[in-house]
Short mmCIF file of C-alpha atoms and ligand atoms in Angstrom, two decimals:
data_model
loop_
_atom_site.label_atom_id
_atom_site.label_comp_id
_atom_site.label_asym_id
_atom_site.label_seq_id
_atom_site.Cartn_x
_atom_site.Cartn_y
_atom_site.Cartn_z
CA MET A 1 13.24 -69.39 -28.03
CA TYR A 2 16.28 -67.40 -29.35
CA GLN A 3 15.24 -63.95 -30.40
CA ASP A 4 18.35 -61.78 -29.79
CA GLN A 5 19.89 -61.00 -33.16
CA HIS A 6 23.41 -61.44 -31.86
CA ILE A 7 22.57 -64.93 -30.69
CA LEU A 8 20.74 -65.87 -33.86
CA ASP A 9 23.74 -64.73 -35.95
CA SER A 10 26.15 -66.80 -33.93
CA MET A 11 23.77 -69.75 -34.19
CA ARG A 12 23.79 -69.60 -37.93
CA LEU A 13 27.63 -69.81 -37.83
CA VAL A 14 27.35 -72.92 -35.67
CA GLU A 15 24.83 -74.42 -38.08
CA ALA A 16 27.01 -73.56 -41.14
CA ALA A 17 30.04 -75.28 -39.57
CA ARG A 18 28.20 -78.29 -38.18
CA ALA A 19 28.79 -80.72 -41.09
CA GLU A 20 32.65 -80.10 -40.73
CA ASN A 21 32.73 -79.85 -36.89
CA VAL A 22 30.92 -83.13 -36.48
CA LYS A 23 33.85 -84.97 -38.16
CA LEU A 24 36.41 -83.44 -35.73
CA ASN A 25 38.04 -85.02 -32.67
CA PRO A 26 39.91 -82.10 -31.21
CA ARG A 27 43.13 -83.23 -29.52
CA ARG A 28 43.41 -83.57 -25.79
CA MET A 29 45.55 -80.99 -24.03
CA THR A 30 48.91 -81.91 -22.67
CA ALA A 31 49.46 -81.99 -18.82
CA GLU A 32 51.46 -78.84 -19.21
CA GLU A 33 48.72 -77.04 -21.13
CA LYS A 34 46.16 -78.10 -18.59
CA GLU A 35 48.24 -76.79 -15.71
CA GLN A 36 48.69 -73.42 -17.30
CA LEU A 37 45.01 -73.19 -18.34
CA LEU A 38 43.75 -74.03 -14.77
CA ALA A 39 46.17 -71.68 -13.12
CA ALA A 40 45.00 -68.82 -15.34
CA PHE A 41 41.24 -69.49 -15.69
CA HIS A 42 39.86 -71.93 -13.07
CA PRO A 43 37.99 -70.10 -10.28
CA ASP A 44 39.86 -72.14 -7.60
CA PHE A 45 43.12 -70.21 -8.63
CA ARG A 46 41.45 -66.74 -8.17
CA GLN A 47 43.41 -65.79 -4.97
CA ASP A 48 41.24 -62.75 -4.20
CA GLN A 49 38.15 -65.02 -3.72
CA PHE A 50 39.70 -66.91 -0.71
CA SER A 51 40.30 -66.04 2.99
CA LYS A 52 42.82 -67.61 5.34
CA LEU A 53 41.08 -69.42 8.19
CA GLU A 54 42.16 -67.84 11.56
CA ILE A 55 40.76 -70.37 13.98
CA GLY A 56 39.88 -74.06 14.17
CA PRO A 57 41.63 -77.20 12.96
CA ASN A 58 42.38 -75.85 9.48
CA ALA A 59 43.75 -72.40 10.75
CA GLY A 60 46.17 -71.06 8.23
CA GLU A 61 44.56 -72.64 5.22
CA LYS A 62 42.54 -70.90 2.57
CA VAL A 63 38.90 -71.48 1.88
CA PRO A 64 36.19 -69.39 -0.16
CA HIS A 65 35.20 -66.18 1.75
CA GLU A 66 31.60 -67.33 2.15
CA LEU A 67 32.82 -70.65 3.73
CA ALA A 68 35.37 -68.95 6.06
CA ALA A 69 32.49 -66.78 7.42
CA LEU A 70 30.47 -69.86 8.21
CA LEU A 71 33.23 -72.07 9.55
CA GLN A 72 34.41 -69.34 11.87
CA GLY A 73 30.78 -68.22 12.55
CA LYS A 74 28.76 -67.74 15.65
CA SER A 75 26.68 -70.64 16.90
CA ARG A 76 22.94 -70.50 16.60
CA LEU A 77 22.99 -71.56 20.26
CA ALA A 78 25.01 -68.57 21.39
CA GLY A 79 23.20 -67.14 24.37
CA LYS A 80 20.63 -69.98 24.45
CA ASN A 81 20.25 -72.46 27.28
CA VAL A 82 19.86 -76.05 26.11
CA ASP A 83 18.76 -78.72 28.63
CA LEU A 84 20.73 -81.82 27.63
CA SER A 85 19.64 -83.82 30.71
CA ASN A 86 16.49 -85.23 29.31
CA PRO A 87 16.89 -86.05 25.61
CA ASP A 88 13.86 -85.89 23.27
CA TYR A 89 15.36 -88.71 21.31
CA ASP A 90 17.67 -91.59 22.20
CA VAL A 91 18.94 -93.84 19.44
CA ASP A 92 21.79 -96.03 18.43
CA VAL A 93 22.63 -94.21 15.14
CA LEU A 94 21.52 -90.68 14.32
CA VAL A 95 21.73 -89.93 10.58
CA ILE A 96 21.88 -86.24 9.66
CA GLY A 97 20.84 -85.71 6.12
CA GLY A 98 18.10 -87.22 3.84
CA GLY A 99 19.91 -87.58 0.59
CA GLY A 100 21.45 -90.60 -1.12
CA ALA A 101 24.37 -90.89 1.44
CA GLY A 102 22.12 -90.52 4.48
CA ALA A 103 19.47 -92.95 2.96
CA SER A 104 22.07 -95.58 2.12
CA ALA A 105 23.55 -95.25 5.61
CA ALA A 106 20.20 -95.57 7.17
CA VAL A 107 19.31 -98.73 5.15
CA GLU A 108 22.50 -100.50 6.20
CA ALA A 109 22.39 -99.44 9.79
CA ASP A 110 18.79 -100.73 9.99
CA GLU A 111 19.92 -103.97 8.27
CA ALA A 112 22.47 -104.36 11.05
CA GLY A 113 19.70 -104.06 13.65
CA ALA A 114 20.49 -100.74 14.99
CA LYS A 115 17.80 -98.29 16.39
CA ILE A 116 18.09 -95.34 13.97
CA MET A 117 16.61 -92.00 13.24
CA VAL A 118 17.04 -89.81 10.17
CA VAL A 119 16.71 -86.05 10.44
CA THR A 120 16.64 -83.74 7.47
CA LYS A 121 16.18 -79.98 7.30
CA LEU A 122 13.97 -80.29 4.29
CA ARG A 123 12.29 -83.50 3.20
CA MET A 124 13.71 -86.98 2.61
CA GLY A 125 15.22 -86.83 -0.87
CA ASP A 126 15.53 -83.10 -1.14
CA ALA A 127 19.23 -83.24 -2.01
CA ASN A 128 21.93 -83.10 -4.70
CA THR A 129 21.40 -86.86 -5.35
CA MET A 130 17.97 -85.94 -6.74
CA MET A 131 19.51 -83.48 -9.12
CA ALA A 132 22.27 -85.77 -10.51
CA GLU A 133 21.55 -86.66 -14.16
CA GLY A 134 24.24 -88.37 -16.21
CA GLY A 135 24.95 -91.61 -14.29
CA ILE A 136 27.16 -93.52 -11.77
CA GLN A 137 30.53 -95.09 -12.62
CA ALA A 138 31.39 -98.78 -12.03
CA ALA A 139 33.96 -100.89 -13.85
CA ASP A 140 31.91 -104.05 -14.45
CA LYS A 141 32.39 -104.69 -18.12
CA PRO A 142 34.91 -107.31 -19.42
CA ASN A 143 37.31 -104.62 -20.96
CA ASP A 144 37.43 -102.57 -17.77
CA SER A 145 38.67 -103.07 -14.15
CA PRO A 146 38.63 -101.22 -10.84
CA ALA A 147 42.37 -100.65 -11.34
CA GLN A 148 41.58 -98.70 -14.60
CA HIS A 149 38.83 -96.78 -12.75
CA PHE A 150 41.25 -95.97 -9.97
CA LEU A 151 43.79 -94.60 -12.59
CA ASP A 152 41.28 -92.45 -14.35
CA ALA A 153 39.85 -90.94 -11.08
CA TYR A 154 43.36 -90.52 -9.46
CA GLY A 155 44.74 -88.69 -12.56
CA GLY A 156 41.51 -86.64 -12.99
CA GLY A 157 41.75 -85.57 -9.32
CA HIS A 158 45.37 -84.35 -9.77
CA PHE A 159 46.77 -87.27 -7.77
CA ALA A 160 45.50 -85.81 -4.64
CA ALA A 161 42.74 -88.36 -3.75
CA GLN A 162 43.31 -90.32 -0.51
CA LYS A 163 44.36 -93.61 -2.01
CA ASP A 164 42.59 -95.83 0.52
CA LEU A 165 39.34 -94.03 0.06
CA LEU A 166 39.58 -94.09 -3.74
CA TYR A 167 40.49 -97.83 -3.63
CA LYS A 168 37.36 -98.50 -1.62
CA LEU A 169 35.27 -96.44 -4.08
CA VAL A 170 36.39 -98.26 -7.27
CA THR A 171 36.59 -101.80 -5.84
CA GLU A 172 33.15 -101.64 -4.31
CA ALA A 173 31.55 -100.03 -7.25
CA PRO A 174 30.28 -103.11 -9.12
CA GLU A 175 28.63 -104.34 -6.03
CA ALA A 176 27.04 -100.87 -5.38
CA ILE A 177 25.41 -101.11 -8.90
CA GLN A 178 24.10 -104.65 -8.10
CA TRP A 179 22.79 -103.42 -4.73
CA LEU A 180 20.93 -100.56 -6.34
CA SER A 181 19.58 -102.76 -9.16
CA ASN A 182 18.31 -105.34 -6.62
CA LEU A 183 16.61 -102.58 -4.67
CA GLY A 184 14.80 -101.60 -7.85
CA VAL A 185 16.76 -98.89 -9.67
CA GLU A 186 15.73 -99.05 -13.42
CA PHE A 187 19.13 -98.75 -15.11
CA ASP A 188 19.22 -98.45 -18.90
CA LYS A 189 19.68 -101.90 -20.42
CA MET A 190 20.21 -103.47 -23.84
CA PRO A 191 17.56 -106.02 -25.05
CA ASP A 192 19.73 -108.89 -23.58
CA GLY A 193 19.69 -107.24 -20.13
CA THR A 194 23.30 -105.95 -20.32
CA MET A 195 23.57 -102.56 -18.76
CA VAL A 196 24.16 -99.64 -21.22
CA THR A 197 27.35 -97.69 -20.35
CA THR A 198 28.86 -94.61 -21.72
CA HIS A 199 32.01 -92.39 -21.41
CA GLY A 200 32.30 -89.39 -19.11
CA GLY A 201 34.97 -86.74 -19.16
CA GLY A 202 38.38 -88.31 -18.24
CA THR A 203 37.24 -91.92 -18.45
CA SER A 204 39.31 -94.39 -20.47
CA ARG A 205 36.40 -96.90 -20.59
CA LYS A 206 32.65 -96.69 -20.98
CA ARG A 207 31.53 -97.29 -17.32
CA MET A 208 28.72 -94.72 -16.76
CA HIS A 209 25.51 -96.59 -15.86
CA ALA A 210 22.46 -94.41 -16.13
CA ALA A 211 18.70 -94.15 -15.96
CA LYS A 212 18.39 -91.99 -18.91
CA ASP A 213 19.25 -88.36 -17.74
CA TYR A 214 17.58 -88.65 -14.38
CA SER A 215 19.89 -91.22 -12.78
CA GLY A 216 19.92 -89.44 -9.40
CA ALA A 217 16.22 -89.05 -9.18
CA GLU A 218 15.75 -92.70 -9.98
CA ILE A 219 18.43 -93.70 -7.54
CA MET A 220 16.90 -91.33 -4.76
CA ARG A 221 13.32 -92.61 -5.49
CA THR A 222 14.48 -96.15 -4.80
CA LEU A 223 16.46 -95.43 -1.66
CA ARG A 224 13.62 -93.20 -0.21
CA ASP A 225 11.21 -96.02 -0.84
CA GLU A 226 13.56 -98.48 0.95
CA VAL A 227 13.87 -96.26 4.00
CA LEU A 228 10.10 -95.74 4.19
CA ASN A 229 9.40 -99.42 3.54
CA ARG A 230 11.65 -100.38 6.47
CA ASN A 231 9.69 -97.92 8.77
CA ILE A 232 12.87 -96.06 9.59
CA PRO A 233 11.88 -92.95 11.61
CA VAL A 234 12.49 -89.75 9.55
CA LEU A 235 12.03 -86.26 10.94
CA ASP A 236 11.49 -83.90 8.10
CA TYR A 237 12.13 -80.14 8.39
CA THR A 238 14.47 -80.78 11.28
CA ALA A 239 17.97 -79.34 11.07
CA ALA A 240 20.96 -80.35 13.15
CA ILE A 241 22.47 -77.06 14.45
CA GLU A 242 25.22 -78.36 16.76
CA LEU A 243 26.73 -81.68 17.52
CA ILE A 244 26.68 -82.95 21.14
CA LYS A 245 29.62 -84.65 22.75
CA ASP A 246 29.86 -86.78 25.90
CA ASP A 247 32.31 -86.41 28.85
CA GLN A 248 34.99 -88.33 26.86
CA GLY A 249 34.79 -85.90 24.00
CA HIS A 250 33.14 -88.47 21.74
CA CYS A 251 30.28 -87.45 19.50
CA ALA A 252 26.99 -88.34 21.24
CA GLY A 253 24.17 -86.68 19.30
CA ALA A 254 22.96 -83.35 18.09
CA VAL A 255 20.84 -80.35 18.92
CA LEU A 256 18.01 -80.21 16.43
CA MET A 257 15.91 -77.35 15.32
CA ASN A 258 12.35 -77.49 13.83
CA MET A 259 12.56 -75.47 10.64
CA GLU A 260 8.96 -74.39 10.85
CA ASN A 261 8.66 -73.08 14.37
CA GLY A 262 12.30 -72.81 15.59
CA GLU A 263 11.76 -75.26 18.55
CA LEU A 264 14.94 -77.10 19.77
CA TYR A 265 15.21 -80.80 20.45
CA VAL A 266 17.97 -82.94 21.92
CA ALA A 267 18.89 -86.15 20.11
CA LYS A 268 21.23 -88.47 22.07
CA ALA A 269 22.95 -91.10 19.96
CA LYS A 270 25.80 -93.73 20.35
CA THR A 271 27.10 -92.84 16.90
CA VAL A 272 26.29 -89.99 14.51
CA ILE A 273 26.48 -89.94 10.62
CA LEU A 274 26.80 -86.65 9.01
CA ALA A 275 25.39 -86.76 5.47
CA THR A 276 24.52 -83.14 4.92
CA GLY A 277 25.75 -82.75 1.28
CA GLY A 278 27.39 -79.78 -0.58
CA ALA A 279 27.64 -75.98 -0.64
CA GLY A 280 26.39 -74.76 -4.10
CA ARG A 281 23.84 -72.50 -2.53
CA LEU A 282 26.71 -70.40 -1.11
CA HIS A 283 27.25 -69.19 -4.66
CA TYR A 284 30.96 -68.91 -4.43
CA GLN A 285 32.37 -66.15 -6.59
CA GLY A 286 28.88 -65.19 -7.62
CA PHE A 287 28.41 -68.35 -9.74
CA PRO A 288 24.96 -69.79 -10.26
CA THR A 289 24.62 -73.42 -9.13
CA SER A 290 23.19 -76.71 -10.19
CA ASN A 291 22.68 -77.66 -6.49
CA HIS A 292 19.66 -78.39 -4.40
CA TYR A 293 18.16 -75.58 -2.31
CA GLY A 294 19.68 -77.01 0.91
CA ALA A 295 23.31 -77.13 -0.14
CA THR A 296 24.90 -74.75 2.44
CA ALA A 297 27.79 -76.68 3.91
CA ASP A 298 26.09 -77.21 7.22
CA GLY A 299 27.88 -80.47 8.04
CA LEU A 300 31.34 -78.83 7.55
CA VAL A 301 30.36 -76.10 9.97
CA LEU A 302 29.11 -78.51 12.67
CA ALA A 303 32.02 -80.86 12.43
CA TYR A 304 34.65 -78.02 12.24
CA ARG A 305 33.21 -76.38 15.39
CA ALA A 306 33.46 -79.73 17.19
CA GLY A 307 37.16 -80.10 16.09
CA ALA A 308 37.09 -82.19 12.95
CA ARG A 309 39.69 -81.48 10.26
CA LEU A 310 38.74 -80.65 6.74
CA LEU A 311 40.58 -81.85 3.62
CA TYR A 312 40.86 -79.67 0.43
CA PRO A 313 38.08 -77.10 1.50
CA ASP A 314 39.55 -74.69 -1.05
CA THR A 315 38.60 -76.97 -4.09
CA LEU A 316 35.21 -76.69 -5.84
CA GLN A 317 33.93 -78.21 -9.01
CA TYR A 318 32.31 -75.80 -11.54
CA HIS A 319 30.39 -78.04 -13.92
CA PRO A 320 31.35 -76.96 -17.45
CA THR A 321 27.83 -76.99 -18.80
CA GLY A 322 25.32 -75.09 -16.71
CA ALA A 323 22.37 -73.63 -18.70
CA ALA A 324 23.16 -70.06 -19.56
CA PHE A 325 19.96 -69.31 -21.40
CA PRO A 326 17.01 -68.76 -20.84
CA ALA A 327 17.13 -66.88 -17.54
CA GLN A 328 14.52 -69.27 -15.92
CA ILE A 329 16.95 -72.17 -15.89
CA PHE A 330 20.19 -70.09 -15.47
CA GLY A 331 22.81 -72.33 -13.80
CA ALA A 332 20.74 -75.59 -14.10
CA LEU A 333 22.68 -78.77 -14.95
CA VAL A 334 23.08 -79.71 -18.56
CA THR A 335 24.42 -83.25 -17.96
CA GLU A 336 27.87 -84.21 -19.15
CA LYS A 337 26.08 -87.12 -20.86
CA VAL A 338 25.07 -84.57 -23.64
CA ARG A 339 28.72 -84.57 -24.53
CA SER A 340 29.18 -88.27 -23.92
CA LEU A 341 26.59 -88.70 -26.66
CA GLY A 342 28.53 -86.54 -29.09
CA ALA A 343 27.60 -82.82 -28.67
CA MET A 344 30.62 -80.59 -29.02
CA LEU A 345 31.53 -77.27 -27.51
CA ILE A 346 31.61 -74.51 -30.13
CA ASN A 347 32.45 -70.87 -29.67
CA ALA A 348 30.61 -67.82 -31.01
CA LYS A 349 32.43 -68.07 -34.34
CA GLY A 350 31.30 -71.68 -34.86
CA GLU A 351 34.65 -73.22 -34.00
CA ALA A 352 35.12 -76.41 -31.99
CA PHE A 353 37.56 -75.08 -29.53
CA MET A 354 38.35 -78.02 -27.31
CA ASN A 355 37.90 -81.83 -26.92
CA PRO A 356 34.36 -82.16 -25.28
CA LEU A 357 35.44 -84.91 -22.88
CA GLU A 358 38.35 -83.22 -21.06
CA THR A 359 37.99 -83.48 -17.22
CA ARG A 360 35.51 -81.00 -15.68
CA ASP A 361 38.05 -78.51 -14.22
CA VAL A 362 39.90 -78.26 -17.58
CA SER A 363 36.65 -77.95 -19.53
CA ALA A 364 35.26 -75.25 -17.24
CA ALA A 365 38.56 -73.27 -17.38
CA SER A 366 38.60 -73.63 -21.22
CA ILE A 367 35.09 -72.27 -21.56
CA ILE A 368 35.92 -69.30 -19.25
CA ARG A 369 39.09 -68.56 -21.32
CA GLU A 370 37.15 -68.74 -24.45
CA CYS A 371 34.73 -66.12 -23.24
CA SER A 372 37.01 -63.90 -21.09
CA GLN A 373 40.38 -63.87 -22.80
CA ARG A 374 39.73 -64.87 -26.39
CA GLY A 375 36.51 -62.87 -26.80
CA ASN A 376 34.82 -65.89 -28.46
CA GLY A 377 31.75 -65.93 -26.14
CA VAL A 378 28.20 -65.33 -27.15
CA LYS A 379 26.64 -62.33 -25.34
CA THR A 380 23.65 -63.46 -23.32
CA PRO A 381 21.29 -61.33 -21.10
CA ALA A 382 23.17 -62.85 -18.04
CA GLY A 383 26.83 -62.55 -19.28
CA GLU A 384 28.57 -64.82 -21.80
CA ALA A 385 28.32 -68.41 -22.96
CA VAL A 386 29.50 -70.88 -25.61
CA TRP A 387 27.36 -73.29 -27.55
CA LEU A 388 26.84 -76.93 -26.87
CA ASP A 389 25.84 -78.32 -30.27
CA THR A 390 23.14 -80.87 -29.35
CA PRO A 391 21.86 -81.59 -32.92
CA MET A 392 25.28 -83.37 -33.44
CA ILE A 393 23.87 -86.13 -31.16
CA GLU A 394 21.23 -87.03 -33.65
CA ILE A 395 23.75 -86.91 -36.57
CA LYS A 396 26.09 -89.26 -34.72
CA GLY A 397 23.73 -91.48 -32.87
CA GLY A 398 20.66 -91.53 -35.22
CA GLU A 399 17.32 -89.89 -35.13
CA GLY A 400 15.55 -90.34 -31.76
CA THR A 401 18.74 -90.59 -29.68
CA ILE A 402 17.96 -87.41 -27.77
CA GLU A 403 14.49 -88.33 -26.82
CA LYS A 404 15.55 -91.83 -25.89
CA ARG A 405 18.82 -91.00 -23.88
CA ILE A 406 18.37 -87.49 -22.50
CA PRO A 407 14.62 -86.81 -22.46
CA ALA A 408 14.87 -84.53 -19.36
CA MET A 409 17.24 -82.21 -21.20
CA MET A 410 14.90 -82.14 -24.19
CA ARG A 411 11.98 -81.31 -21.87
CA MET A 412 13.89 -78.70 -19.85
CA PHE A 413 14.79 -76.63 -22.96
CA GLY A 414 11.57 -77.52 -24.81
CA LYS A 415 9.51 -75.64 -22.14
CA TYR A 416 11.22 -72.50 -23.42
CA GLY A 417 10.72 -73.17 -27.10
CA ILE A 418 14.18 -74.57 -27.76
CA ASP A 419 14.14 -77.92 -29.56
CA ILE A 420 17.61 -79.32 -28.61
CA ARG A 421 17.35 -81.92 -31.50
CA LYS A 422 17.44 -78.97 -33.93
CA GLU A 423 19.05 -76.09 -32.12
CA PRO A 424 22.22 -75.88 -30.07
CA ILE A 425 22.12 -74.70 -26.45
CA LEU A 426 24.05 -71.90 -24.50
CA ILE A 427 26.09 -73.06 -21.59
CA TYR A 428 28.54 -71.61 -19.07
CA PRO A 429 30.17 -73.19 -15.88
CA THR A 430 27.93 -73.60 -12.82
CA LEU A 431 28.92 -74.33 -9.28
CA HIS A 432 28.31 -78.00 -8.97
CA TYR A 433 30.23 -79.92 -6.31
CA GLN A 434 32.33 -79.51 -3.25
CA ASN A 435 35.57 -81.54 -3.90
CA GLY A 436 36.75 -80.92 -0.31
CA GLY A 437 35.09 -81.63 2.95
CA ILE A 438 35.44 -83.45 6.22
CA LYS A 439 38.44 -85.81 6.51
CA ILE A 440 37.62 -89.43 7.22
CA SER A 441 39.41 -92.74 7.49
CA ASP A 442 38.27 -95.69 5.37
CA ASP A 443 35.76 -96.78 8.04
CA GLY A 444 33.95 -93.49 7.51
CA GLN A 445 34.93 -91.98 10.87
CA SER A 446 36.12 -88.37 11.17
CA ASP A 447 38.78 -87.09 13.64
CA ILE A 448 35.99 -87.19 16.23
CA GLU A 449 35.28 -90.47 17.75
CA ASN A 450 31.86 -91.82 16.89
CA LEU A 451 31.23 -89.15 14.28
CA PHE A 452 31.00 -90.71 10.79
CA VAL A 453 30.59 -88.88 7.59
CA ALA A 454 29.44 -89.84 4.09
CA GLY A 455 28.52 -88.19 0.77
CA GLU A 456 29.54 -84.78 -0.44
CA ALA A 457 30.37 -83.64 3.16
CA VAL A 458 33.47 -85.91 2.90
CA GLY A 459 36.75 -84.55 1.49
CA GLY A 460 39.54 -86.52 -0.14
CA ILE A 461 37.79 -89.27 -1.94
CA HIS A 462 38.26 -87.55 -5.37
CA GLY A 463 41.25 -85.35 -4.73
CA ARG A 464 41.09 -81.86 -6.29
CA ASN A 465 38.60 -82.68 -9.13
CA ARG A 466 35.98 -85.36 -9.35
CA LEU A 467 35.03 -87.27 -12.46
CA MET A 468 31.35 -87.52 -13.63
CA GLY A 469 29.49 -90.32 -11.97
CA ASN A 470 31.85 -90.79 -9.11
CA SER A 471 29.66 -88.88 -6.68
CA LEU A 472 26.42 -90.89 -7.07
CA LEU A 473 28.90 -93.79 -6.55
CA ASP A 474 30.55 -92.40 -3.43
CA ILE A 475 27.14 -91.64 -1.77
CA ILE A 476 26.33 -95.36 -2.12
CA VAL A 477 29.73 -96.83 -1.24
CA PHE A 478 30.52 -94.46 1.63
CA GLY A 479 26.94 -94.18 2.78
CA ARG A 480 26.62 -97.95 3.16
CA ASN A 481 30.04 -98.15 4.69
CA ALA A 482 29.21 -95.38 7.38
CA GLY A 483 25.89 -97.07 8.09
CA ARG A 484 27.44 -100.56 8.69
CA ASN A 485 30.28 -99.20 10.76
CA ALA A 486 28.29 -96.78 12.83
CA ALA A 487 25.91 -99.55 13.63
CA ALA A 488 28.61 -101.93 14.60
CA LYS A 489 30.45 -99.37 16.59
CA ALA A 490 27.23 -98.33 18.51
CA LYS A 491 27.04 -101.89 20.05
CA SER A 492 30.11 -101.20 22.14
CA VAL A 493 29.39 -97.55 23.03
CA THR A 494 28.20 -96.38 26.36
CA VAL A 495 27.36 -92.64 26.19
CA GLY A 496 28.63 -90.53 29.15
CA ALA A 497 27.09 -87.13 30.32
CA LEU A 498 26.11 -84.92 27.38
CA ASN A 499 27.61 -81.50 26.84
CA ILE A 500 28.09 -78.76 24.14
CA ASP A 501 31.14 -77.29 25.85
CA HIS A 502 32.88 -77.18 22.46
CA VAL A 503 30.41 -74.52 21.36
CA ALA A 504 31.37 -72.20 24.18
CA GLU A 505 35.07 -72.95 23.73
CA PHE A 506 34.88 -72.20 20.01
CA GLU A 507 33.08 -68.89 20.88
CA ALA A 508 35.86 -67.99 23.31
CA ILE A 509 38.48 -68.68 20.58
CA ARG A 510 36.46 -66.51 18.10
CA GLN A 511 36.31 -63.68 20.50
CA GLY A 512 40.05 -64.00 21.25
CA ALA A 513 40.87 -63.88 17.64
CA LYS A 514 38.81 -60.65 17.36
CA LEU A 515 37.05 -61.78 14.16
CA GLU A 516 35.03 -58.97 12.70
CA ASP A 517 32.46 -61.09 11.05
CA ASP A 518 29.51 -62.25 13.17
CA THR A 519 27.88 -64.50 10.63
CA VAL A 520 25.64 -67.09 12.34
CA SER A 521 26.07 -70.67 11.31
CA PRO A 522 25.10 -73.28 10.12
CA LYS A 523 23.33 -71.38 7.42
CA LEU A 524 20.66 -73.95 6.69
CA LEU A 525 19.00 -72.12 3.79
CA PRO A 526 20.37 -69.74 1.03
CA ASN A 527 20.32 -65.93 1.31
CA TYR A 528 17.12 -65.63 -0.59
CA THR A 529 15.06 -67.61 1.94
CA ARG A 530 13.99 -66.71 5.42
CA ILE A 531 14.22 -68.98 8.47
CA LYS A 532 11.67 -68.67 11.28
CA GLU A 533 13.33 -68.85 14.66
O1 MEZ B 601 28.60 -86.92 -11.34
C1 MEZ B 601 28.04 -85.85 -11.70
O2 MEZ B 601 28.23 -84.72 -11.24
C2 MEZ B 601 27.00 -85.99 -12.77
C3 MEZ B 601 26.58 -87.34 -13.20
C4 MEZ B 601 26.60 -84.88 -13.50
C5 MEZ B 601 26.13 -84.81 -14.89
O3 MEZ B 601 26.70 -84.16 -15.65
O4 MEZ B 601 25.20 -85.51 -15.21
#
């Protein structure tokens, strides 16, 4: 419930201007305007928030301070003796990560007949997939095409996406939707069975398929059921803390740590799939996050220490609409679908200051400018915010639209006495997605032979900015791709003697570089949690 007089006064201005604002369609910014805006206000451009990596495959490149400390960090195995001669587990394919990408990979590897094991530091399904709300893109309507989808995503990503990866993403999207639907995902449909699709920021066609505003939870529910129904072994509360190689330098398993008692295990594998997700819980630049508790960039650390190159690790996505009020949900995702359905971004004076469906980086930068430079933000207990005028949805779409299409949003704010059908909500950008990650080729393999990567840990699919709904899509397309290819590759792999020599070699390089920071990595859990070791 809004009680602060300053907030109430501003809300009255929003209400007074609503009848006029709702008729507006603010113009899109020109390419030049966007470039200037991003350079001045997007957090990726704040040079003081980045460090130059001194060691490892990306030495010389800039990454956020927090990530630099982890990538160049000290191994959890430093000073520990690990006996690799008698592995606790011996499988064809080891999947590290229990989110949507890991689950999709496991299902396909199982389908191909491989002996698999999934390990996850929390529980199966505790992942950013579960938190995704607004939908998944696929060009499967008559007025659309994968080529159109490619152009939208390529432009939205500043023409930096790896073209072969993006091509795979968009061309395999329609089949990914069918696969999910056949597995049991309850996509929103019209009475005749046609799937309902909406726009997202930067899309030229309506191609967002959704399960109301809990699309990720619905997809994860289905994938988790599929993994469990297939009796695929899953080790919960078990983190991978280093990769293992064989005597040819190929990836050959991982050292695992039981999160409850700190015990170590050795998992030998012919191929490994890293599907460890994102990094929001590193809270870059002090931003709140929409991410799951376990999003601490672990896969990037493991792969980097083993010699894999990262692509675009300096680019992050700040979702324009994180909840800015009340404090209990600070940083939580307010799905872009709220804007797809017609809500507009309004400043403290009641002005519609931008087109609500600009791409995410542009929208976030524009909101930051409105608050920081133009002085048009609403003061909140946690900082500043702008309004997202949700009652416009019912004006444009008819009474009942909010309850039908975005019930989770209605419930999230309703718990705190805010009825989003009648009152606007306060939002500010929240750390949402890691655009960069581990470099892969289109078979899903990293620079390290037999190490595959899928999901948010991959860099390059989306370039330097991702469009809404292309992440739920990439976890499916690239998760399945990694699962199939890792299983196929495993058939021809003979694993040599296991070693973790790269860990000692990296430590020697660290010491040679005289790095002052002795951060231990991978981090596994955010700063506000303790790990028992
Ligand atoms: O792709 C996403 O990040 C997504 C669907 C988020 C959202 O706004 O709902």
